[in-house]
GROMACS .gro file of C-alpha atoms in nm:
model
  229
    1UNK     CA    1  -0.309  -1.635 -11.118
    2UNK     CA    2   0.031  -1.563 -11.308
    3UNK     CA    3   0.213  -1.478 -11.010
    4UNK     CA    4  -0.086  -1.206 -10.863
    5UNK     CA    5  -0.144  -1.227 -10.557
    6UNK     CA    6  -0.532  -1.055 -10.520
    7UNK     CA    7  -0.582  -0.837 -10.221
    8UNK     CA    8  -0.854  -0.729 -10.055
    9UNK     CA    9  -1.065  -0.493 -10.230
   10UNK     CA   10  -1.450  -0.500 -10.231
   11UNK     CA   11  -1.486  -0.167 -10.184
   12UNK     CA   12  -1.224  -0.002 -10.399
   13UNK     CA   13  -1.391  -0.206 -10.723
   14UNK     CA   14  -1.727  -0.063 -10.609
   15UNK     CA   15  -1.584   0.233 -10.625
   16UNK     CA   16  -1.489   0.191 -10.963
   17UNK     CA   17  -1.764   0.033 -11.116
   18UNK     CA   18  -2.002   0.375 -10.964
   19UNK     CA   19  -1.843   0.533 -11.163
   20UNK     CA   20  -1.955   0.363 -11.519
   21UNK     CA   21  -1.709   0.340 -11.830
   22UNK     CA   22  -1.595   0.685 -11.938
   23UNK     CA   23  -1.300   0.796 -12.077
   24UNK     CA   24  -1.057   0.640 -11.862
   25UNK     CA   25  -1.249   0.328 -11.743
   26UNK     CA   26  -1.355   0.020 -11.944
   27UNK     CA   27  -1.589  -0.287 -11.823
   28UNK     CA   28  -1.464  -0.616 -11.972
   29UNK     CA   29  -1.623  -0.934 -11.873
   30UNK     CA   30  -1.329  -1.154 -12.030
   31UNK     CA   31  -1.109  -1.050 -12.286
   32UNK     CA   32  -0.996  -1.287 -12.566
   33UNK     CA   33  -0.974  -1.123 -12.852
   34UNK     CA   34  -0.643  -0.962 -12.909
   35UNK     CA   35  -0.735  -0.698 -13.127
   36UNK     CA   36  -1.022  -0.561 -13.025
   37UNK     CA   37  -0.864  -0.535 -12.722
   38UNK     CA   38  -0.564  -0.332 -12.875
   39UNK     CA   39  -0.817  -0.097 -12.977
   40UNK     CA   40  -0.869   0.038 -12.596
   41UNK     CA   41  -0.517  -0.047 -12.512
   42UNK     CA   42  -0.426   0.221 -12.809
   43UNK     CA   43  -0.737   0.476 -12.735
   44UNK     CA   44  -0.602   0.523 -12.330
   45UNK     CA   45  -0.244   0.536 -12.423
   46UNK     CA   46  -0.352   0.830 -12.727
   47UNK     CA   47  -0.506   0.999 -12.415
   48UNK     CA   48  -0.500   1.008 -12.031
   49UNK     CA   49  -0.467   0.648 -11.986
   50UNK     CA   50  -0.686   0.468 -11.859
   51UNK     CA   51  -0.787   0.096 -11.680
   52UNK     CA   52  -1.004  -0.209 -11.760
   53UNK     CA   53  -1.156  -0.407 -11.540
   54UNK     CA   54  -1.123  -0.755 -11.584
   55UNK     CA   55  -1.468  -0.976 -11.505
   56UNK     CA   56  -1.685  -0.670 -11.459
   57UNK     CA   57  -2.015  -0.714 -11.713
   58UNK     CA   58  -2.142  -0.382 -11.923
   59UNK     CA   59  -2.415  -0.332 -11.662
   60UNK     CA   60  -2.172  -0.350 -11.389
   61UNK     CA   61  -2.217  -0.684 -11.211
   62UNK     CA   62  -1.914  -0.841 -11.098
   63UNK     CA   63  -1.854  -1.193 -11.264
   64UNK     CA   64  -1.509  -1.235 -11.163
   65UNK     CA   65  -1.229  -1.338 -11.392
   66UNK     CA   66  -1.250  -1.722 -11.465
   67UNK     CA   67  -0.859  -1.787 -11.553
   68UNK     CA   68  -0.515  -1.657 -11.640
   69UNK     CA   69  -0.581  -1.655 -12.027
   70UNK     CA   70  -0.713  -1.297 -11.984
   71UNK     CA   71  -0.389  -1.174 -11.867
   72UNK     CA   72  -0.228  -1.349 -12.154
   73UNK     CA   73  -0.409  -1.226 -12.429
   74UNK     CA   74  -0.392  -0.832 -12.296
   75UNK     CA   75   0.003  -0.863 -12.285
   76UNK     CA   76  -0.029  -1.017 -12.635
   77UNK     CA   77  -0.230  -0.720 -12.771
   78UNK     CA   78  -0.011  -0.450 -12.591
   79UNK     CA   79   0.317  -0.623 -12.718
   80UNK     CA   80   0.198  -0.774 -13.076
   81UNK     CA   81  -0.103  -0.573 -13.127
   82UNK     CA   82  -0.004  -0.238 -13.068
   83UNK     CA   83   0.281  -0.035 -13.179
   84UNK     CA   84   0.477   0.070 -13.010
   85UNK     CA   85   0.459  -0.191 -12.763
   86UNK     CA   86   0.273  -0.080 -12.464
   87UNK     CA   87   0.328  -0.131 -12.087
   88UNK     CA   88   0.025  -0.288 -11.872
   89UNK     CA   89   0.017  -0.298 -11.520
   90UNK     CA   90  -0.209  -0.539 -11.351
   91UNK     CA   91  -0.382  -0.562 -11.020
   92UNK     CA   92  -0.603  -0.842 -10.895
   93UNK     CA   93  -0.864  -0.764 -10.583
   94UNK     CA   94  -1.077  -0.999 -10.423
   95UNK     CA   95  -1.420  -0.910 -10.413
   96UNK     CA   96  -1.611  -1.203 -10.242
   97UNK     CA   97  -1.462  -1.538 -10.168
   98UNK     CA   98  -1.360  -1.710 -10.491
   99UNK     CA   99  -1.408  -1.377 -10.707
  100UNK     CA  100  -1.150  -1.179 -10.867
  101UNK     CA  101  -1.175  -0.835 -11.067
  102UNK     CA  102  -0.807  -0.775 -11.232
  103UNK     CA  103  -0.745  -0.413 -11.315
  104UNK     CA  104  -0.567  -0.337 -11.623
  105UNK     CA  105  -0.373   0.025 -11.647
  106UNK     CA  106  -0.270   0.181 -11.938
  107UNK     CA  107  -0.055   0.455 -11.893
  108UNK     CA  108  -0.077   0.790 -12.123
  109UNK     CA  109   0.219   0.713 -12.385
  110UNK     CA  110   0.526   0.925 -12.409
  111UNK     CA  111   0.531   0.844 -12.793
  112UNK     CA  112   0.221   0.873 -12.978
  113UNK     CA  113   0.030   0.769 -13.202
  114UNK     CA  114   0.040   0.417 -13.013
  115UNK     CA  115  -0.098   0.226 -13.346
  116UNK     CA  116  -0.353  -0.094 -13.280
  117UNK     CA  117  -0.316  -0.375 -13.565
  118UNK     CA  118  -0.683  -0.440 -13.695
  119UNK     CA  119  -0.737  -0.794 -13.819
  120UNK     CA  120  -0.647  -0.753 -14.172
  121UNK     CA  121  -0.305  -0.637 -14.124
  122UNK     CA  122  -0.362  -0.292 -14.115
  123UNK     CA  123  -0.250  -0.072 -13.829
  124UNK     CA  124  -0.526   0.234 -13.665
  125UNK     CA  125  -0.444   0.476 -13.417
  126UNK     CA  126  -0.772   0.529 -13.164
  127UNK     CA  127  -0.850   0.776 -12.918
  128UNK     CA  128  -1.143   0.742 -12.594
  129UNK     CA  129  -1.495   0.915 -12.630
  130UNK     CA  130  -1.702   0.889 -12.310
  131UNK     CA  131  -1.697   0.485 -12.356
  132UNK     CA  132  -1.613   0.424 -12.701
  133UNK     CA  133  -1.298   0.379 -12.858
  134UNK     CA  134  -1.325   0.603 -13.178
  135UNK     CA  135  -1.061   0.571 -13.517
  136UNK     CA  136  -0.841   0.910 -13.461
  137UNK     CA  137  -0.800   1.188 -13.738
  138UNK     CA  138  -0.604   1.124 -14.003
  139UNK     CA  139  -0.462   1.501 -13.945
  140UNK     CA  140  -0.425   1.402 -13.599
  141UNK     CA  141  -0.224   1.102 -13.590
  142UNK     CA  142  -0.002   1.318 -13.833
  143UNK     CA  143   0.032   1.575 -13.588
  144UNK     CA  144   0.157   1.337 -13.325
  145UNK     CA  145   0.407   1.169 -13.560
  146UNK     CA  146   0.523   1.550 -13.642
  147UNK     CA  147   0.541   1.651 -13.233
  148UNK     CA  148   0.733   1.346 -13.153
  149UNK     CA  149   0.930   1.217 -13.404
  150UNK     CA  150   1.274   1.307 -13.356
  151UNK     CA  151   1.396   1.384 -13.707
  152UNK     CA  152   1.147   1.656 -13.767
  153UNK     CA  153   1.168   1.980 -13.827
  154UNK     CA  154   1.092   2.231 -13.558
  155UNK     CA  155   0.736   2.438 -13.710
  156UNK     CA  156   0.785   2.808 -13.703
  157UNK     CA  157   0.504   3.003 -13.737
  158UNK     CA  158   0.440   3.248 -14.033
  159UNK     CA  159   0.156   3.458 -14.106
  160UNK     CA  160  -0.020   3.200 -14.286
  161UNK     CA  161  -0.058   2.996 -13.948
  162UNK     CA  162  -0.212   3.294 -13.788
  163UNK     CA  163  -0.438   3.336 -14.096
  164UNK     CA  164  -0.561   2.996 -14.043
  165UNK     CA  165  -0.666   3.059 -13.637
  166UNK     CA  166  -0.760   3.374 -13.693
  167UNK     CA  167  -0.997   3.228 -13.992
  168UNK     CA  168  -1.091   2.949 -13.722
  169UNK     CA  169  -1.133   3.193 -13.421
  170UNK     CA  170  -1.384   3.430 -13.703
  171UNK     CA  171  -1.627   3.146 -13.685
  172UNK     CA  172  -1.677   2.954 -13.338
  173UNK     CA  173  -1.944   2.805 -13.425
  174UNK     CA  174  -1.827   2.642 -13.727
  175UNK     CA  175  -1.694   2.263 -13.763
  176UNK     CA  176  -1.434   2.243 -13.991
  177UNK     CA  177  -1.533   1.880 -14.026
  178UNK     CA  178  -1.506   1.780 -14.396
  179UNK     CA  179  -1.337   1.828 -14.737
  180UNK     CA  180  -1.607   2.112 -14.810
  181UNK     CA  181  -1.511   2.285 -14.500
  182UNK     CA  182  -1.183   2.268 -14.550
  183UNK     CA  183  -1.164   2.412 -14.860
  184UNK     CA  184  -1.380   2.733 -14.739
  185UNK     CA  185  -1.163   2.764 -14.459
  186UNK     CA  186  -0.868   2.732 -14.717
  187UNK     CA  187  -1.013   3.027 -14.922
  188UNK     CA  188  -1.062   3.204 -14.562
  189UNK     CA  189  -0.693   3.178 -14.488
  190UNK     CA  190  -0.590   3.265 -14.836
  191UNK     CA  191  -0.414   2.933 -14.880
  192UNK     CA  192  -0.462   2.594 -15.087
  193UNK     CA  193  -0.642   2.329 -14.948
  194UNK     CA  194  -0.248   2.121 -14.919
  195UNK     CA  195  -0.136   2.406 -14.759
  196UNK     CA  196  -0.417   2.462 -14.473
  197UNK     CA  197  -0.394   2.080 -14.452
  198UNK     CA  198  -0.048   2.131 -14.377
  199UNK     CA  199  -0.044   2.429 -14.125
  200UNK     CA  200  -0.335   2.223 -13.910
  201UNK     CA  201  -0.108   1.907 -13.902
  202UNK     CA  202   0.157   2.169 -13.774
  203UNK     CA  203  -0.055   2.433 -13.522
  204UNK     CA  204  -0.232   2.070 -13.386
  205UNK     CA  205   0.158   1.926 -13.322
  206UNK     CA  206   0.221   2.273 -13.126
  207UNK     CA  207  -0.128   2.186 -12.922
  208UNK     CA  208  -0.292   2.513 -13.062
  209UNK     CA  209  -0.570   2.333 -13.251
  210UNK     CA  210  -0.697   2.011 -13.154
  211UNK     CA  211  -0.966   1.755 -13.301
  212UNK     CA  212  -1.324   1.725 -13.117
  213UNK     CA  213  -1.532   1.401 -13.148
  214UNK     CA  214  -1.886   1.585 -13.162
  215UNK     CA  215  -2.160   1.326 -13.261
  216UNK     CA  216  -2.029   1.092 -13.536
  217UNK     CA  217  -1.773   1.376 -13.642
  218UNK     CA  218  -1.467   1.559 -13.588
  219UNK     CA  219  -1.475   1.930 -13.564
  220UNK     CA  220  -1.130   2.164 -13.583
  221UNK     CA  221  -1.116   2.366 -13.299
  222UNK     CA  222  -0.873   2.604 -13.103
  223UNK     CA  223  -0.909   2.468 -12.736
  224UNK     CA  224  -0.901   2.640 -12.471
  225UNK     CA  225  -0.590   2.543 -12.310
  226UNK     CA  226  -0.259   2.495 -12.524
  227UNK     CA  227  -0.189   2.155 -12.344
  228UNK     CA  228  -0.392   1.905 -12.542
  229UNK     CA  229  -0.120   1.681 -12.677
   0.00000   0.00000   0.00000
C-alpha cells in the first residue's frame, strides 16, 4: 500500500482504540473527503498533535483500510487543504490477516495558525475539544499570527495590560465570552472596547491569557501555566 510495509501490531492498535477519540486521537473509518479531513489535520497541528486511525469505526471496531486512496486524499488535504502545508507521517499495522489500521500523525506546528480551506474557498483555523474539532477564536488565531509572524512587533507591557488581568483575575468566575462581556470588562480596565480587544490579542500571543472551549463557548481566562501557545 504506497510503499508501507504494515507490521505487526494487534496489540498496539488495541491499545489505541481503549483509549477512545480525545484530543489527540481520531477514529476514521475511510477518509475521502479532503476537507473535512483538513479540519482535524489543522485542529492537532493548532494543538498537541495528534493521530488518526485509518479503518477504525466511531464505536471502535476495526474495519481495516480497504485501499491506498485514503493515503492519497490525507496528503492532499495536508498539502492543498491546509496552510501552511502540513507534514503527515504514516504507519500501517496489521491487525488480523488481511486487515490493516494506518495511523496518521500530525505533529504540533511550529507556525500557527495552520489554516484548513472549507469548501467554499474560505480558509478556518480549528483547534481539538475532547473529540471535536471546534472553529478557533477569532482573537486567537490573531494572537498566533502576532507570536509568530516574524515582522511583528515585540508587545511590551504597560499598565493597561495589567489593568486588563488584574480586571480578569477580580472575577474568576466570569466568562468573558461575548461582545457584552467585553465591553464590561473594557469599562473594568478603563480602556475602549478596540483597545482591550487589542491588549488580549497581545497578553494571549505572550501565553498569559488563553481561550477555553466551555460548552458551546469560549471563555477568556488567565491559565494556570504561562505555556499555552
Amino acid at each position: 500500500m504506497k510503499d508501507l510495509k504494515a507490521i505487526k501490531g494487534r496489540y498496539y492498535i488495541q491499545r489505541l482504540i481503549e483509549e477512545g477519540e480525545h484530543e489527540c486521537q481520531d477514529f476514521k473509518y475511510s477518509v475521502s473527503d479532503a476537507s473535512k479531513i483538513a479540519h482535524s489535520i489543522s485542529a492537532f497541528a493548532n494543538g498537541r498533535g495528534g493521530r488518526l486511525l485509518i479503518g477504525v469505526k466511531d464505536n471502535g471496531s476495526i474495519a481495516g483500510v480497504r485501499n491506498e486512496e485514503d493515503i492519497f486524499v490525507i496528503e492532499q488535504a495536508a498539502s492543498m487543504y491546509c496552510r501552511p502545508e502540513q507534514h503527515v507521517e504514516f504507519s500501517a499495522y496489521n491487525v488480523d490477516a488481511g486487515t490493516v489500521v494506518i495511523v496518521a500523525g500530525i505533529p504540533t506546528a511550529g507556525t500557527r495558525p495552520v489554516l484548513a480551506r472549507e469548501q467554499d474557498g474560505s480558509w478556518r483555523a480549528y483547534i481539538r475539544v475532547a473529540d471535536e474539532n471546534i472553529t478557533a477564536h477569532p482573537l486567537q488565531v490573531k494572537a498566533w499570527k502576532m507570536r509568530y509572524d516574524p515582522c511583528s512587533r515585540p508587545v511590551i507591557l504597560r499598565d493597561s495590560h495589567h489593568r486588563l488581568l488584574d480586571a480578569i483575575g477580580a472575577f474568576p468566575g466570569s466568562e468573558w465570552r461575548d461582545k457584552a462581556a467585553l465591553a464590561k470588562l473594557a469599562v473594568a480596565s478603563n480602556m475602549s472596547v478596540s483597545s482591550a480587544e487589542r491588549a488580549i490579542i497581545e497578553l494571549a500571543s505572550l501565553g498569559l491569557l488563553e481561550f477555553e472551549h466551555r460548552g458551546n463557548h469560549f471563555a477568556i481566562v488567565r491559565p494556570t501555566t504561562t505555556d499555552s501557545m
